[in-house]
mmCIF file of C-alpha atoms and ligand atoms in Angstrom:
data_model
loop_
_atom_site.group_PDB
_atom_site.id
_atom_site.type_symbol
_atom_site.label_atom_id
_atom_site.label_comp_id
_atom_site.label_asym_id
_atom_site.label_seq_id
_atom_site.Cartn_x
_atom_site.Cartn_y
_atom_site.Cartn_z
ATOM 1 C CA MET A 16 120.351 117.792 81.069
ATOM 2 C CA LYS A 17 121.721 116.514 83.188
ATOM 3 C CA LYS A 18 120.042 113.772 84.326
ATOM 4 C CA ILE A 19 120.748 113.288 88.340
ATOM 5 C CA ILE A 20 119.487 110.853 91.335
ATOM 6 C CA VAL A 21 116.790 111.830 93.114
ATOM 7 C CA ALA A 22 116.568 110.018 96.825
ATOM 8 C CA ILE A 23 113.048 109.459 98.816
ATOM 9 C CA ASP A 24 113.095 108.478 102.436
ATOM 10 C CA GLY A 25 109.791 109.181 104.756
ATOM 11 C CA TYR A 26 107.371 107.663 107.102
ATOM 12 C CA SER A 27 105.201 104.551 105.422
ATOM 13 C CA SER A 28 102.307 105.497 104.183
ATOM 14 C CA CYS A 29 103.593 109.705 103.822
ATOM 15 C CA GLY A 30 102.685 109.009 100.020
ATOM 16 C CA LYS A 31 106.609 108.461 99.116
ATOM 17 C CA SER A 32 105.274 106.080 96.406
ATOM 18 C CA THR A 33 102.751 108.809 94.988
ATOM 19 C CA ILE A 34 105.843 111.225 94.071
ATOM 20 C CA ALA A 35 107.815 109.660 93.654
ATOM 21 C CA LYS A 36 106.183 108.323 90.444
ATOM 22 C CA ALA A 37 104.740 111.764 89.859
ATOM 23 C CA LEU A 38 108.335 112.772 89.923
ATOM 24 C CA ALA A 39 109.495 109.982 87.670
ATOM 25 C CA ARG A 40 107.106 111.261 84.883
ATOM 26 C CA TYR A 41 107.344 114.111 85.679
ATOM 27 C CA ALA A 42 111.147 114.155 84.745
ATOM 28 C CA GLY A 43 111.477 110.893 81.887
ATOM 29 C CA TYR A 44 113.304 109.011 85.156
ATOM 30 C CA THR A 45 113.480 105.537 86.806
ATOM 31 C CA TYR A 46 111.248 104.939 89.291
ATOM 32 C CA VAL A 47 112.450 102.438 92.226
ATOM 33 C CA ASP A 48 110.191 101.150 95.183
ATOM 34 C CA THR A 49 112.642 100.014 97.158
ATOM 35 C CA GLY A 50 110.133 98.843 99.661
ATOM 36 C CA ALA A 51 108.578 96.373 97.530
ATOM 37 C CA MET A 52 111.963 94.969 97.566
ATOM 38 C CA TYR A 53 111.440 95.120 100.824
ATOM 39 C CA ARG A 54 108.115 93.177 101.437
ATOM 40 C CA ALA A 55 109.232 90.543 97.876
ATOM 41 C CA ILE A 56 112.185 89.144 100.489
ATOM 42 C CA GLY A 57 109.319 89.689 103.378
ATOM 43 C CA LEU A 58 106.483 88.037 100.969
ATOM 44 C CA TYR A 59 109.276 84.545 100.855
ATOM 45 C CA THR A 60 109.810 84.039 104.760
ATOM 46 C CA LEU A 61 105.690 83.900 104.618
ATOM 47 C CA ARG A 62 105.587 81.196 102.518
ATOM 48 C CA ASN A 63 108.725 78.920 103.472
ATOM 49 C CA GLY A 64 107.589 79.822 107.036
ATOM 50 C CA LEU A 65 111.025 81.528 107.693
ATOM 51 C CA THR A 66 110.873 82.490 111.394
ATOM 52 C CA GLU A 67 114.876 82.546 112.712
ATOM 53 C CA GLU A 68 117.653 85.440 111.520
ATOM 54 C CA ALA A 69 120.224 82.703 110.165
ATOM 55 C CA ASP A 70 116.911 80.722 107.985
ATOM 56 C CA ILE A 71 116.083 84.268 106.525
ATOM 57 C CA ILE A 72 120.000 85.164 105.600
ATOM 58 C CA ALA A 73 120.203 81.372 104.287
ATOM 59 C CA ALA A 74 117.191 81.463 101.968
ATOM 60 C CA LEU A 75 119.336 84.886 100.180
ATOM 61 C CA ASP A 76 120.580 83.002 98.048
ATOM 62 C CA HIS A 77 117.844 81.850 96.671
ATOM 63 C CA ILE A 78 116.524 84.645 96.233
ATOM 64 C CA GLN A 79 115.460 87.114 93.353
ATOM 65 C CA VAL A 80 114.220 89.878 92.644
ATOM 66 C CA GLY A 81 113.142 91.906 90.209
ATOM 67 C CA PHE A 82 111.568 94.509 88.100
ATOM 68 C CA ILE A 83 108.916 94.096 85.165
ATOM 69 C CA LEU A 84 106.620 96.709 83.931
ATOM 70 C CA VAL A 85 103.025 95.552 83.430
ATOM 71 C CA ASP A 86 101.046 97.827 81.209
ATOM 72 C CA GLY A 87 103.439 101.143 82.153
ATOM 73 C CA ALA A 88 102.907 99.735 86.232
ATOM 74 C CA GLN A 89 106.046 98.639 87.239
ATOM 75 C CA HIS A 90 105.560 95.377 89.268
ATOM 76 C CA VAL A 91 107.789 93.839 91.853
ATOM 77 C CA THR A 92 108.889 89.597 91.174
ATOM 78 C CA LEU A 93 110.469 86.855 93.216
ATOM 79 C CA ASN A 94 111.921 84.446 91.021
ATOM 80 C CA GLY A 95 110.409 85.360 88.624
ATOM 81 C CA GLU A 96 106.941 85.248 89.537
ATOM 82 C CA ASP A 97 105.095 88.722 89.527
ATOM 83 C CA VAL A 98 104.039 89.260 93.421
ATOM 84 C CA GLU A 99 103.508 92.882 93.053
ATOM 85 C CA GLY A 100 99.117 91.784 93.638
ATOM 86 C CA TYR A 101 100.645 89.718 96.908
ATOM 87 C CA ILE A 102 102.698 92.398 99.080
ATOM 88 C CA ARG A 103 100.615 95.643 99.961
ATOM 89 C CA THR A 104 98.780 93.948 103.100
ATOM 90 C CA LEU A 105 98.884 94.455 106.636
ATOM 91 C CA GLU A 106 101.227 91.262 107.040
ATOM 92 C CA VAL A 107 103.512 91.460 104.560
ATOM 93 C CA GLY A 108 103.805 94.562 105.430
ATOM 94 C CA ASN A 109 105.118 93.936 109.098
ATOM 95 C CA CYS A 110 107.059 91.048 107.524
ATOM 96 C CA ALA A 111 109.046 92.996 105.646
ATOM 97 C CA SER A 112 109.439 95.345 108.453
ATOM 98 C CA ARG A 113 111.432 92.997 109.712
ATOM 99 C CA VAL A 114 113.770 91.506 106.786
ATOM 100 C CA SER A 115 114.589 95.118 106.390
ATOM 101 C CA ALA A 116 115.756 95.012 110.315
ATOM 102 C CA ILE A 117 118.395 92.135 109.538
ATOM 103 C CA LYS A 118 122.177 93.439 108.617
ATOM 104 C CA GLU A 119 122.283 90.758 105.513
ATOM 105 C CA VAL A 120 119.192 91.530 103.656
ATOM 106 C CA ARG A 121 120.178 95.525 103.871
ATOM 107 C CA ALA A 122 123.309 94.584 102.249
ATOM 108 C CA PHE A 123 121.431 92.076 99.248
ATOM 109 C CA LEU A 124 119.162 94.391 98.465
ATOM 110 C CA VAL A 125 121.253 97.703 98.318
ATOM 111 C CA LYS A 126 124.295 96.402 96.324
ATOM 112 C CA GLN A 127 120.999 95.243 93.450
ATOM 113 C CA GLN A 128 119.299 99.491 94.537
ATOM 114 C CA GLN A 129 123.068 100.827 93.781
ATOM 115 C CA ALA A 130 123.580 99.440 90.071
ATOM 116 C CA MET A 131 119.998 100.628 89.066
ATOM 117 C CA GLY A 132 120.898 103.805 90.249
ATOM 118 C CA GLU A 133 124.949 104.068 88.050
ATOM 119 C CA ALA A 134 123.221 105.577 84.905
ATOM 120 C CA LYS A 135 121.336 107.711 87.227
ATOM 121 C CA GLY A 136 118.183 109.349 86.040
ATOM 122 C CA ILE A 137 116.319 107.450 88.940
ATOM 123 C CA VAL A 138 114.143 108.634 91.427
ATOM 124 C CA MET A 139 114.719 105.543 94.419
ATOM 125 C CA ASP A 140 112.532 105.772 97.488
ATOM 126 C CA GLY A 141 112.306 103.830 100.811
ATOM 127 C CA ARG A 142 114.123 104.724 104.387
ATOM 128 C CA ASP A 143 117.662 104.762 103.468
ATOM 129 C CA ILE A 144 117.903 106.193 100.323
ATOM 130 C CA GLY A 145 119.305 108.746 100.597
ATOM 131 C CA THR A 146 121.698 107.771 103.992
ATOM 132 C CA VAL A 147 122.980 105.294 102.158
ATOM 133 C CA VAL A 148 122.242 104.075 98.486
ATOM 134 C CA PHE A 149 122.598 107.231 97.252
ATOM 135 C CA PRO A 150 124.215 109.837 100.274
ATOM 136 C CA ASN A 151 125.972 111.882 96.528
ATOM 137 C CA ALA A 152 122.500 111.802 95.531
ATOM 138 C CA GLU A 153 121.870 115.461 94.087
ATOM 139 C CA LEU A 154 118.541 115.750 95.456
ATOM 140 C CA LYS A 155 116.776 113.938 99.084
ATOM 141 C CA LEU A 156 113.343 114.715 100.112
ATOM 142 C CA PHE A 157 112.452 113.751 103.643
ATOM 143 C CA LEU A 158 108.159 112.694 103.219
ATOM 144 C CA THR A 159 106.591 112.826 106.716
ATOM 145 C CA ALA A 160 103.237 113.645 107.807
ATOM 146 C CA SER A 161 101.075 112.865 111.407
ATOM 147 C CA ALA A 162 101.205 109.437 112.402
ATOM 148 C CA GLU A 163 96.969 109.451 112.210
ATOM 149 C CA VAL A 164 96.445 111.286 108.428
ATOM 150 C CA ARG A 165 99.558 108.281 107.264
ATOM 151 C CA ALA A 166 96.063 105.986 108.875
ATOM 152 C CA GLN A 167 93.549 107.139 107.876
ATOM 153 C CA ARG A 168 95.076 107.062 104.043
ATOM 154 C CA ARG A 169 96.889 103.403 105.140
ATOM 155 C CA TYR A 170 92.505 102.380 105.822
ATOM 156 C CA ASP A 171 90.923 104.288 102.713
ATOM 157 C CA GLU A 172 94.034 102.270 100.691
ATOM 158 C CA LEU A 173 93.420 99.129 102.824
ATOM 159 C CA ILE A 174 89.263 99.163 102.655
ATOM 160 C CA ALA A 175 89.118 100.266 98.569
ATOM 161 C CA LYS A 176 91.255 97.238 97.895
ATOM 162 C CA GLY A 177 88.169 95.042 99.953
ATOM 163 C CA GLU A 178 89.874 94.056 102.914
ATOM 164 C CA LYS A 179 87.726 95.156 106.228
ATOM 165 C CA PRO A 180 90.525 97.121 108.210
ATOM 166 C CA ASN A 181 90.166 98.475 112.113
ATOM 167 C CA PHE A 182 91.196 102.007 112.452
ATOM 168 C CA ALA A 183 93.512 101.406 116.064
ATOM 169 C CA GLU A 184 94.386 98.625 114.366
ATOM 170 C CA VAL A 185 95.544 100.459 111.294
ATOM 171 C CA LEU A 186 97.056 103.491 113.521
ATOM 172 C CA ALA A 187 98.696 100.916 115.936
ATOM 173 C CA ASP A 188 100.030 98.867 113.283
ATOM 174 C CA VAL A 189 101.319 103.183 111.810
ATOM 175 C CA ASN A 190 103.213 103.568 115.051
ATOM 176 C CA ASP A 191 105.031 99.435 115.812
ATOM 177 C CA ARG A 192 106.325 100.457 111.863
ATOM 178 C CA ASP A 193 107.612 103.785 112.124
ATOM 179 C CA TYR A 194 109.712 102.661 116.162
ATOM 180 C CA ARG A 195 110.825 100.052 114.486
ATOM 181 C CA ASP A 196 111.917 101.804 111.546
ATOM 182 C CA THR A 197 113.163 104.229 113.256
ATOM 183 C CA HIS A 198 115.551 102.182 116.625
ATOM 184 C CA ARG A 199 116.210 99.074 114.458
ATOM 185 C CA ALA A 200 120.355 98.439 114.913
ATOM 186 C CA GLU A 201 120.915 98.334 110.759
ATOM 187 C CA SER A 202 119.843 102.146 108.441
ATOM 188 C CA PRO A 203 117.669 102.953 110.497
ATOM 189 C CA LEU A 204 115.163 105.851 108.543
ATOM 190 C CA ARG A 205 116.897 109.135 109.874
ATOM 191 C CA GLN A 206 116.766 111.823 107.947
ATOM 192 C CA ALA A 207 120.040 113.293 106.016
ATOM 193 C CA GLU A 208 121.017 116.433 106.980
ATOM 194 C CA ASP A 209 120.586 117.712 103.641
ATOM 195 C CA ALA A 210 117.343 115.441 103.272
ATOM 196 C CA ILE A 211 115.038 119.058 102.720
ATOM 197 C CA VAL A 212 111.400 117.911 104.846
ATOM 198 C CA VAL A 213 108.428 118.227 102.868
ATOM 199 C CA ASP A 214 106.026 117.992 105.759
ATOM 200 C CA ASN A 215 102.678 116.616 103.385
ATOM 201 C CA SER A 216 99.795 115.797 106.826
ATOM 202 C CA HIS A 217 97.801 119.771 105.217
ATOM 203 C CA MET A 218 98.670 119.226 101.161
ATOM 204 C CA THR A 219 96.667 118.300 98.494
ATOM 205 C CA GLU A 220 98.365 116.059 96.072
ATOM 206 C CA GLU A 221 98.603 118.808 93.536
ATOM 207 C CA GLU A 222 99.722 121.212 96.473
ATOM 208 C CA GLN A 223 103.392 118.665 97.229
ATOM 209 C CA MET A 224 103.765 118.132 93.198
ATOM 210 C CA GLU A 225 104.725 122.141 92.874
ATOM 211 C CA VAL A 226 106.309 121.811 95.933
ATOM 212 C CA VAL A 227 108.525 118.357 94.439
ATOM 213 C CA TYR A 228 108.975 120.062 91.025
ATOM 214 C CA GLY A 229 109.866 123.337 91.727
ATOM 215 C CA TYR A 230 113.042 121.516 94.417
ATOM 216 C CA PHE A 231 113.938 119.534 91.119
ATOM 217 C CA ASN A 232 113.590 122.302 88.769
ATOM 218 C CA ARG A 233 116.543 123.712 90.585
ATOM 219 C CA PHE A 234 118.472 121.413 88.584
ATOM 220 C CA GLN A 235 116.946 121.503 85.254
HETATM 221 O O1 LIG B 19 107.633 101.691 102.348
HETATM 222 P P1 LIG B 19 107.249 99.921 102.447
HETATM 223 O O2 LIG B 19 106.358 100.693 103.767
HETATM 224 O O3 LIG B 19 106.632 99.561 101.383
HETATM 225 O O4 LIG B 19 108.350 99.421 103.075
HETATM 226 C C1 LIG B 19 107.652 98.584 103.570
HETATM 227 C C2 LIG B 19 109.318 97.839 104.651
HETATM 228 O O5 LIG B 19 110.219 97.984 104.482
HETATM 229 C C3 LIG B 19 109.282 98.904 106.199
HETATM 230 O O6 LIG B 19 109.095 98.397 107.297
HETATM 231 C C4 LIG B 19 110.018 99.017 105.566
HETATM 232 C C5 LIG B 19 111.189 98.741 105.583
HETATM 233 N N1 LIG B 19 112.143 99.601 103.927
HETATM 234 C C6 LIG B 19 113.243 98.872 104.628
HETATM 235 O O7 LIG B 19 114.336 99.160 105.150
HETATM 236 N N2 LIG B 19 114.122 100.139 103.460
HETATM 237 C C7 LIG B 19 113.825 101.014 102.617
HETATM 238 N N3 LIG B 19 114.458 101.659 101.251
HETATM 239 C C8 LIG B 19 112.798 100.555 102.291
HETATM 240 C C9 LIG B 19 111.291 99.244 103.008
#
């Protein structure tokens, strides 16, 4: 069977990674969470107190981002350290959003992401996968859901992790992040012209997966 590239883009907290992981499992493909790569760099800047753009760019020479499999789950590594347990906080998410606006950071990660897709058979999720990383991807999905629905999902995730979030703050954070992701000068989040939009505000995970598997199966 011919292997393809599946590019999944969309707003934060709209379930991209859940869909991408499930589709990768279904297809027997490799899954790559590019948000985790930006988060790893965000974590590096936080740990090292880097706030100036020039310092962050200079630090790229000392940063290696990778992935390892731990009990079948993909964990992101920062200079060889498994940092999966540290990157999913609001604080690191905000740092990731900031570093992701820097052209040099994007070029650094995009190059690595393109190399990962050379053999195809990959499901990659992020913000610029269908527009910049793989403009020729065979299947492009653009996921969306209302800000309130996404804030509720993020809120539930944080509660499940033992954090004590405030819903209004989480919603404000979702709106801020959307604004930054869609208004930055470098590779802003936008729907590729040939992307299929999936609005999952009112879909169950099963309903969504049925839709997504349907699109994937057109290529088989
Ligand atoms: O998907 P996420 O929330 O883990 O992404 C973290 C941040 O990284 C988010 O603010 C947007 C940014 N990002 C990006 O600019 N490009 C990508 N391909 C993936 C994520």
